[in-house]
Amino acid sequence: MTIRLYNTKTRTKEAFTPLDAENVRMYVCGPTVYDRAHLGNARPVLVFDVLFRLLRHVYGADHVTYVRNFTDVDDKINARAAETGRSIGEITAETTQWYLDDMAALGALEPTHMPRATGYIPQMVAMIADLIDKGHAYVAEGHVLFAVESYKDYGRLSGRTIDDMIAGARVEVAPYKRNPMDFVLWKPSGDDLPGWDSPWGRGRPGWHIECSAMAYELLGETFDIHGGGIDLQFPHHENEIAQSACAHPEGGFAKVWMHNEMLQVEGRKMSKSLGNFFTVRDLLEQGVPGEVIRFVMLSKHYRKPMDWTAEKAREAEASLRKWAALTAGVAGGKPSEDALAHLTNDLNTPGVIAVLHEAASLGDAPGLRAGLDLLGFGDLSEMEIIKGMVAPKDEARVATLVAERAASREARDWNRADEIRDLLVASGVELRDGQDPAWVLKPGFDPAKLETLK
Ligand code: AMP
Ligand code: ZN
């Protein structure tokens, strides 16, 4: 079976051949841990989770190594600590656990290794020292900078020249930089900031070096796939390549570069800095099941921008409810050739979902179950929404209507009281006048029916 993947580096879809089929290696840039993950952050997690599952399917579960890091040293974390008066360690530990819980709720497998940047400072220091020795980095005013002009292929991944980049980017101008595009490998830390001893004084790493150092340590100087969001292509990935290719010129660093497009809100990237975000936890707490989030994300090809809409979530939920009923108690088998053909074609997850709709319409429950497994959906009958858990907002609506009915009876408005009672009963609410609780939701409760009341 041949997997074809679009490689950002060559701008073509290529047949994937692992360097070592016994150990297929993938690195994906993970989150900076200072706050809850927003929904956009879940997109790379789900895209690369599907790829991880596909690689395990093709090469065997024990023959794939997937590394995703936690950035736990960063100025945003320092700022959060200063704002809240909490310790950095407390913030990063709490946020890391939130991230793991939220991604598990979306059905994402844990990567093989989840290194934290602060666990690899000596490796970063060694790599930086090596870059200085080889003439690719220099010390200036307590900083160590990478000299972009020392690496002839700088800009190859994103297809830009150094001049383009200077013109297009808001680069940090600093008097000590030889070239405005030179980027920080190490910077000095005052006493109030996290810092480690180094040959250049007490300081902390720049962002990019951690991925180069951890990928080298855990995957070696050459590995198969490097992933992340397209927003990281420049400068982050360009800088990772420069660092790694110069420190280990014999290795090729990553062979295939894969980038997911952005989750958007009204045409703009969802991001913390734009303030147009909601978190994965917000959605889960509103009663949107993790499976629904997974389904909506996978219904768009990863190289296309996408929007989250409530309408898509409703449609996804309706499909999943139907499929849950169809696959209850059905064991998964081999996924169909059609489903695999789509998935191995550069992760065409919408294509797989179309195959699943077809299987469902033909009543092919084993085919449907196998396809769901391929996309990482667990036992749908375990979905909370199907087990009868109801969104808090729907429960609140029922409570309001029950109270309105009581008030109408109090006011001797029998017509109104009966109208509300009939509607509640029709939507699946059992009214238990005089008892505690005064109402319960029956299986099959349909909150949409509540909306028909004038
Ligand atoms: P960050 O914590 O911002 O470094 O992001 C962690 C991961 O989420 C990176 O792979 C980003 O490329 C990705 N990411 C951030 N925002 C979005 C978005 N709106 N849509 C898709 N991926 C995103
Ligand atoms: Zn990275």
Short mmCIF file of C-alpha atoms in Angstrom, two decimals, residues 56-376:
data_model
loop_
_atom_site.label_atom_id
_atom_site.label_comp_id
_atom_site.label_asym_id
_atom_site.label_seq_id
_atom_site.Cartn_x
_atom_site.Cartn_y
_atom_site.Cartn_z
CA ARG A 56 0.52 2.33 12.41
CA HIS A 57 -2.02 0.57 10.22
CA VAL A 58 0.46 0.26 7.33
CA TYR A 59 3.78 -0.31 9.17
CA GLY A 60 2.54 -1.83 12.43
CA ALA A 61 1.70 -0.19 15.73
CA ASP A 62 5.18 -0.83 17.15
CA HIS A 63 6.97 0.60 14.14
CA VAL A 64 6.03 4.25 14.32
CA THR A 65 7.60 6.86 16.62
CA TYR A 66 5.64 10.06 17.01
CA VAL A 67 7.11 13.00 18.93
CA ARG A 68 5.12 16.09 19.88
CA ASN A 69 6.69 18.64 22.20
CA PHE A 70 5.45 20.97 24.90
CA THR A 71 6.95 24.45 24.81
CA ASP A 72 7.24 25.20 28.51
CA VAL A 73 9.77 28.02 28.32
CA ASP A 74 8.43 31.08 26.54
CA ASP A 75 7.89 34.78 27.20
CA LYS A 76 4.10 34.32 27.04
CA ILE A 77 4.37 31.92 29.99
CA ASN A 78 6.57 34.39 31.87
CA ALA A 79 4.02 37.14 31.23
CA ARG A 80 1.16 34.92 32.47
CA ALA A 81 3.09 34.19 35.67
CA ALA A 82 3.76 37.88 36.25
CA GLU A 83 0.08 38.76 35.62
CA THR A 84 -1.34 36.12 37.91
CA GLY A 85 1.34 35.91 40.59
CA ARG A 86 1.47 32.14 40.10
CA SER A 87 4.64 30.17 39.56
CA ILE A 88 5.72 29.19 36.07
CA GLY A 89 5.91 25.51 37.05
CA GLU A 90 2.35 25.56 38.32
CA ILE A 91 1.04 27.22 35.14
CA THR A 92 2.85 24.90 32.74
CA ALA A 93 1.94 21.73 34.69
CA GLU A 94 -1.72 22.71 34.86
CA THR A 95 -1.92 23.73 31.21
CA THR A 96 -0.13 20.60 30.04
CA GLN A 97 -2.67 18.43 31.84
CA TRP A 98 -5.57 20.45 30.42
CA TYR A 99 -4.16 19.93 26.95
CA LEU A 100 -3.82 16.18 27.43
CA ASP A 101 -7.36 15.92 28.82
CA ASP A 102 -8.89 18.02 26.04
CA MET A 103 -7.09 16.17 23.24
CA ALA A 104 -8.01 12.81 24.79
CA ALA A 105 -11.65 13.95 24.73
CA LEU A 106 -11.24 14.33 20.94
CA GLY A 107 -10.03 10.75 20.71
CA ALA A 108 -6.40 11.64 19.92
CA LEU A 109 -3.82 8.97 20.78
CA GLU A 110 -0.91 10.13 22.87
CA PRO A 111 2.30 10.45 20.86
CA THR A 112 5.13 8.06 21.66
CA HIS A 113 7.16 10.87 23.24
CA MET A 114 5.99 14.23 24.57
CA PRO A 115 9.20 16.02 25.51
CA ARG A 116 9.12 19.29 27.43
CA ALA A 117 11.57 21.94 26.30
CA THR A 118 12.90 22.50 29.83
CA GLY A 119 13.98 18.85 29.92
CA TYR A 120 16.37 19.41 26.99
CA ILE A 121 18.29 22.59 27.87
CA PRO A 122 21.75 20.89 27.92
CA GLN A 123 21.08 19.46 24.44
CA MET A 124 20.08 22.92 23.19
CA VAL A 125 23.20 24.49 24.72
CA ALA A 126 25.37 21.82 23.05
CA MET A 127 23.71 22.41 19.68
CA ILE A 128 24.13 26.19 19.95
CA ALA A 129 27.83 25.80 20.90
CA ASP A 130 28.29 23.55 17.88
CA LEU A 131 26.63 26.12 15.59
CA ILE A 132 29.00 28.81 16.91
CA ASP A 133 32.00 26.50 16.32
CA LYS A 134 30.89 25.83 12.76
CA GLY A 135 30.51 29.54 12.01
CA HIS A 136 26.71 29.59 11.76
CA ALA A 137 26.04 31.53 14.95
CA TYR A 138 27.62 34.42 16.86
CA VAL A 139 27.49 35.97 20.31
CA ALA A 140 26.39 39.59 20.63
CA GLU A 141 25.48 41.44 23.82
CA GLY A 142 24.70 38.30 25.78
CA HIS A 143 22.59 36.87 22.95
CA VAL A 144 23.50 34.09 20.56
CA LEU A 145 22.15 34.64 17.06
CA PHE A 146 21.91 32.39 14.06
CA ALA A 147 23.51 33.98 10.99
CA VAL A 148 21.00 33.33 8.21
CA GLU A 149 23.49 34.26 5.50
CA SER A 150 25.68 31.34 6.58
CA TYR A 151 23.06 28.88 5.32
CA LYS A 152 22.59 29.06 1.58
CA ASP A 153 19.21 27.33 1.54
CA TYR A 154 17.60 29.67 4.07
CA GLY A 155 14.06 30.37 2.81
CA ARG A 156 13.76 27.24 0.65
CA LEU A 157 10.83 25.75 2.56
CA SER A 158 8.68 28.83 2.31
CA GLY A 159 10.03 29.83 -1.11
CA ARG A 160 11.30 33.22 -0.02
CA THR A 161 14.61 34.99 -0.39
CA ILE A 162 16.20 36.73 2.56
CA ASP A 163 15.37 40.11 0.97
CA ASP A 164 11.69 39.14 0.53
CA MET A 165 11.57 38.09 4.12
CA ILE A 166 13.03 41.33 5.38
CA ALA A 167 10.54 43.30 3.30
CA GLY A 168 7.55 41.17 4.26
CA ALA A 169 8.10 40.35 7.87
CA ARG A 170 7.96 42.45 10.95
CA VAL A 171 11.40 41.38 12.00
CA GLU A 172 12.70 42.45 15.31
CA VAL A 173 15.36 45.03 14.57
CA ALA A 174 18.16 44.95 17.07
CA PRO A 175 21.43 46.83 16.82
CA TYR A 176 23.44 43.72 17.61
CA LYS A 177 22.10 41.69 14.65
CA ARG A 178 24.36 41.37 11.61
CA ASN A 179 21.37 40.76 9.39
CA PRO A 180 17.83 41.74 10.48
CA MET A 181 16.69 38.16 9.71
CA ASP A 182 19.18 36.62 12.15
CA PHE A 183 17.23 34.95 14.90
CA VAL A 184 17.82 34.30 18.58
CA LEU A 185 19.20 30.96 19.77
CA TRP A 186 19.89 32.07 23.33
CA LYS A 187 19.03 35.21 25.28
CA PRO A 188 20.05 36.56 28.67
CA SER A 189 17.70 36.22 31.65
CA GLY A 190 17.54 38.66 34.54
CA ASP A 191 17.01 37.29 38.05
CA ASP A 192 13.23 37.52 37.75
CA LEU A 193 13.10 35.25 34.70
CA PRO A 194 13.77 31.54 34.22
CA GLY A 195 17.37 30.93 33.28
CA TRP A 196 20.04 28.29 32.97
CA ASP A 197 23.81 28.61 33.13
CA SER A 198 25.52 28.52 29.77
CA PRO A 199 28.84 29.50 28.20
CA TRP A 200 27.12 32.83 27.32
CA GLY A 201 25.88 33.55 30.82
CA ARG A 202 22.61 32.80 32.57
CA GLY A 203 19.86 32.76 30.01
CA ARG A 204 17.12 30.87 28.20
CA PRO A 205 16.69 29.45 24.72
CA GLY A 206 14.94 31.13 21.81
CA TRP A 207 11.87 29.25 20.63
CA HIS A 208 13.13 27.50 17.49
CA ILE A 209 16.14 25.65 18.91
CA GLU A 210 14.04 23.39 21.14
CA CYS A 211 12.47 21.52 18.21
CA SER A 212 15.83 21.01 16.49
CA ALA A 213 17.41 19.72 19.71
CA MET A 214 14.52 17.44 20.70
CA ALA A 215 14.01 16.04 17.19
CA TYR A 216 17.73 15.22 17.02
CA GLU A 217 17.73 13.62 20.45
CA LEU A 218 14.61 11.51 19.94
CA LEU A 219 14.54 10.86 16.19
CA GLY A 220 18.09 11.37 14.94
CA GLU A 221 19.59 13.68 12.36
CA THR A 222 17.23 12.47 9.63
CA PHE A 223 13.64 11.42 10.04
CA ASP A 224 10.53 10.99 7.90
CA ILE A 225 7.85 13.57 8.57
CA HIS A 226 7.72 16.96 10.23
CA GLY A 227 4.32 18.54 10.79
CA GLY A 228 2.60 21.59 12.18
CA GLY A 229 0.23 24.38 11.20
CA ILE A 230 0.98 26.43 8.09
CA ASP A 231 1.49 29.45 10.35
CA LEU A 232 4.70 27.78 11.51
CA GLN A 233 6.18 27.35 8.02
CA PHE A 234 7.89 30.70 8.36
CA PRO A 235 9.80 31.55 10.42
CA HIS A 236 9.64 28.63 12.85
CA HIS A 237 10.19 25.73 10.46
CA GLU A 238 12.57 27.65 8.26
CA ASN A 239 14.67 28.28 11.37
CA GLU A 240 14.45 24.67 12.55
CA ILE A 241 15.80 23.54 9.17
CA ALA A 242 18.62 26.09 9.24
CA GLN A 243 19.71 25.06 12.74
CA SER A 244 19.50 21.33 12.14
CA ALA A 245 20.98 21.31 8.64
CA CYS A 246 23.94 23.41 9.81
CA ALA A 247 24.53 21.44 13.03
CA HIS A 248 24.22 18.07 11.26
CA PRO A 249 25.06 18.67 7.61
CA GLU A 250 25.27 14.91 6.93
CA GLY A 251 21.64 14.44 7.95
CA GLY A 252 18.79 15.81 5.93
CA PHE A 253 16.52 16.69 8.90
CA ALA A 254 12.90 16.01 7.88
CA LYS A 255 12.21 14.46 4.49
CA VAL A 256 8.54 15.35 4.23
CA TRP A 257 7.09 18.61 5.57
CA MET A 258 3.36 18.68 6.16
CA HIS A 259 1.30 21.71 7.12
CA ASN A 260 -2.34 21.93 8.07
CA GLU A 261 -4.28 25.01 7.00
CA MET A 262 -5.88 27.23 9.58
CA LEU A 263 -9.16 26.99 11.39
CA GLN A 264 -10.74 30.37 10.76
CA VAL A 265 -13.35 32.64 12.20
CA GLU A 266 -14.97 34.82 9.56
CA GLY A 267 -12.02 34.49 7.24
CA ARG A 268 -9.28 35.12 9.80
CA LYS A 269 -7.06 32.63 11.58
CA MET A 270 -8.37 31.70 15.01
CA SER A 271 -5.68 32.85 17.40
CA LYS A 272 -5.09 33.99 20.93
CA SER A 273 -3.62 37.27 19.75
CA LEU A 274 -6.66 38.19 17.60
CA GLY A 275 -8.94 37.30 20.50
CA ASN A 276 -11.33 35.49 18.12
CA PHE A 277 -11.04 32.12 19.78
CA PHE A 278 -12.99 29.67 21.86
CA THR A 279 -11.43 26.73 23.59
CA VAL A 280 -11.96 23.02 23.08
CA ARG A 281 -13.08 22.92 26.71
CA ASP A 282 -15.74 25.62 26.03
CA LEU A 283 -17.28 23.41 23.36
CA LEU A 284 -17.11 20.26 25.48
CA GLU A 285 -18.76 22.12 28.34
CA GLN A 286 -21.53 23.33 26.06
CA GLY A 287 -22.29 19.67 25.49
CA VAL A 288 -20.62 19.25 22.08
CA PRO A 289 -19.18 15.71 22.21
CA GLY A 290 -15.52 15.21 21.34
CA GLU A 291 -16.57 12.90 18.49
CA VAL A 292 -18.56 15.71 16.92
CA ILE A 293 -15.54 18.03 17.06
CA ARG A 294 -13.40 15.28 15.50
CA PHE A 295 -15.97 14.67 12.77
CA VAL A 296 -16.30 18.35 11.83
CA MET A 297 -12.51 18.77 11.70
CA LEU A 298 -12.03 15.71 9.50
CA SER A 299 -14.81 16.68 7.12
CA LYS A 300 -12.49 19.26 5.58
CA HIS A 301 -9.20 18.36 3.88
CA TYR A 302 -6.29 19.45 6.07
CA ARG A 303 -4.77 21.67 3.38
CA LYS A 304 -7.87 23.83 3.12
CA PRO A 305 -8.86 26.58 5.52
CA MET A 306 -12.03 25.79 7.43
CA ASP A 307 -14.64 27.38 9.63
CA TRP A 308 -16.32 25.90 12.66
CA THR A 309 -20.09 26.47 12.53
CA ALA A 310 -22.90 25.31 14.80
CA GLU A 311 -24.67 24.01 11.68
CA LYS A 312 -21.75 21.68 10.85
CA ALA A 313 -21.75 20.44 14.44
CA ARG A 314 -25.48 19.67 14.24
CA GLU A 315 -25.06 17.77 10.98
CA ALA A 316 -22.09 15.84 12.37
CA GLU A 317 -24.06 14.92 15.46
CA ALA A 318 -27.01 13.70 13.39
CA SER A 319 -24.71 11.46 11.29
CA LEU A 320 -22.94 10.10 14.35
CA ARG A 321 -26.23 9.32 16.10
CA LYS A 322 -27.40 7.37 13.06
CA TRP A 323 -24.08 5.56 12.75
CA ALA A 324 -24.06 4.75 16.47
CA ALA A 325 -27.40 2.99 16.09
CA LEU A 326 -26.19 1.11 13.00
CA THR A 327 -22.88 -0.04 14.48
CA ALA A 328 -24.03 -0.90 18.00
CA GLY A 329 -22.43 -4.22 18.90
CA VAL A 330 -20.74 -4.55 15.48
CA ALA A 331 -17.05 -5.49 15.45
CA GLY A 332 -14.68 -3.66 13.12
CA GLY A 333 -12.90 -5.56 10.38
CA LYS A 334 -10.64 -4.53 7.56
CA PRO A 335 -11.33 -1.05 6.24
CA SER A 336 -12.64 -0.99 2.67
CA GLU A 337 -10.31 -0.44 -0.28
CA ASP A 338 -12.22 2.74 -1.06
CA ALA A 339 -11.76 4.21 2.39
CA LEU A 340 -8.05 3.36 2.36
CA ALA A 341 -7.60 4.75 -1.13
CA HIS A 342 -8.91 8.10 0.08
CA LEU A 343 -6.90 8.14 3.26
CA THR A 344 -3.63 7.17 1.58
CA ASN A 345 -4.24 9.94 -0.95
CA ASP A 346 -2.76 12.74 1.16
CA LEU A 347 -5.17 12.13 4.04
CA ASN A 348 -8.37 12.75 2.14
CA THR A 349 -10.56 12.46 5.21
CA PRO A 350 -13.65 14.05 3.56
CA GLY A 351 -13.38 11.26 0.96
CA VAL A 352 -13.38 8.64 3.72
CA ILE A 353 -16.42 10.27 5.33
CA ALA A 354 -18.26 10.11 2.00
CA VAL A 355 -17.47 6.37 1.87
CA LEU A 356 -18.89 6.03 5.38
CA HIS A 357 -22.12 7.78 4.39
CA GLU A 358 -22.40 5.35 1.51
CA ALA A 359 -21.77 2.33 3.75
CA ALA A 360 -24.43 3.62 6.14
CA SER A 361 -26.97 4.08 3.37
CA LEU A 362 -26.31 0.52 2.18
CA GLY A 363 -26.67 -0.79 5.71
CA ASP A 364 -23.06 -2.07 5.63
CA ALA A 365 -22.48 -1.93 9.40
CA PRO A 366 -19.10 -3.79 9.47
CA GLY A 367 -17.78 -1.53 6.67
CA LEU A 368 -18.97 1.54 8.52
CA ARG A 369 -17.40 0.34 11.78
CA ALA A 370 -14.06 -0.39 10.09
CA GLY A 371 -14.03 3.03 8.43
CA LEU A 372 -14.82 4.72 11.74
CA ASP A 373 -11.87 2.88 13.31
CA LEU A 374 -9.62 4.09 10.51
CA LEU A 375 -10.51 7.70 11.36
CA GLY A 376 -10.03 7.12 15.08
#
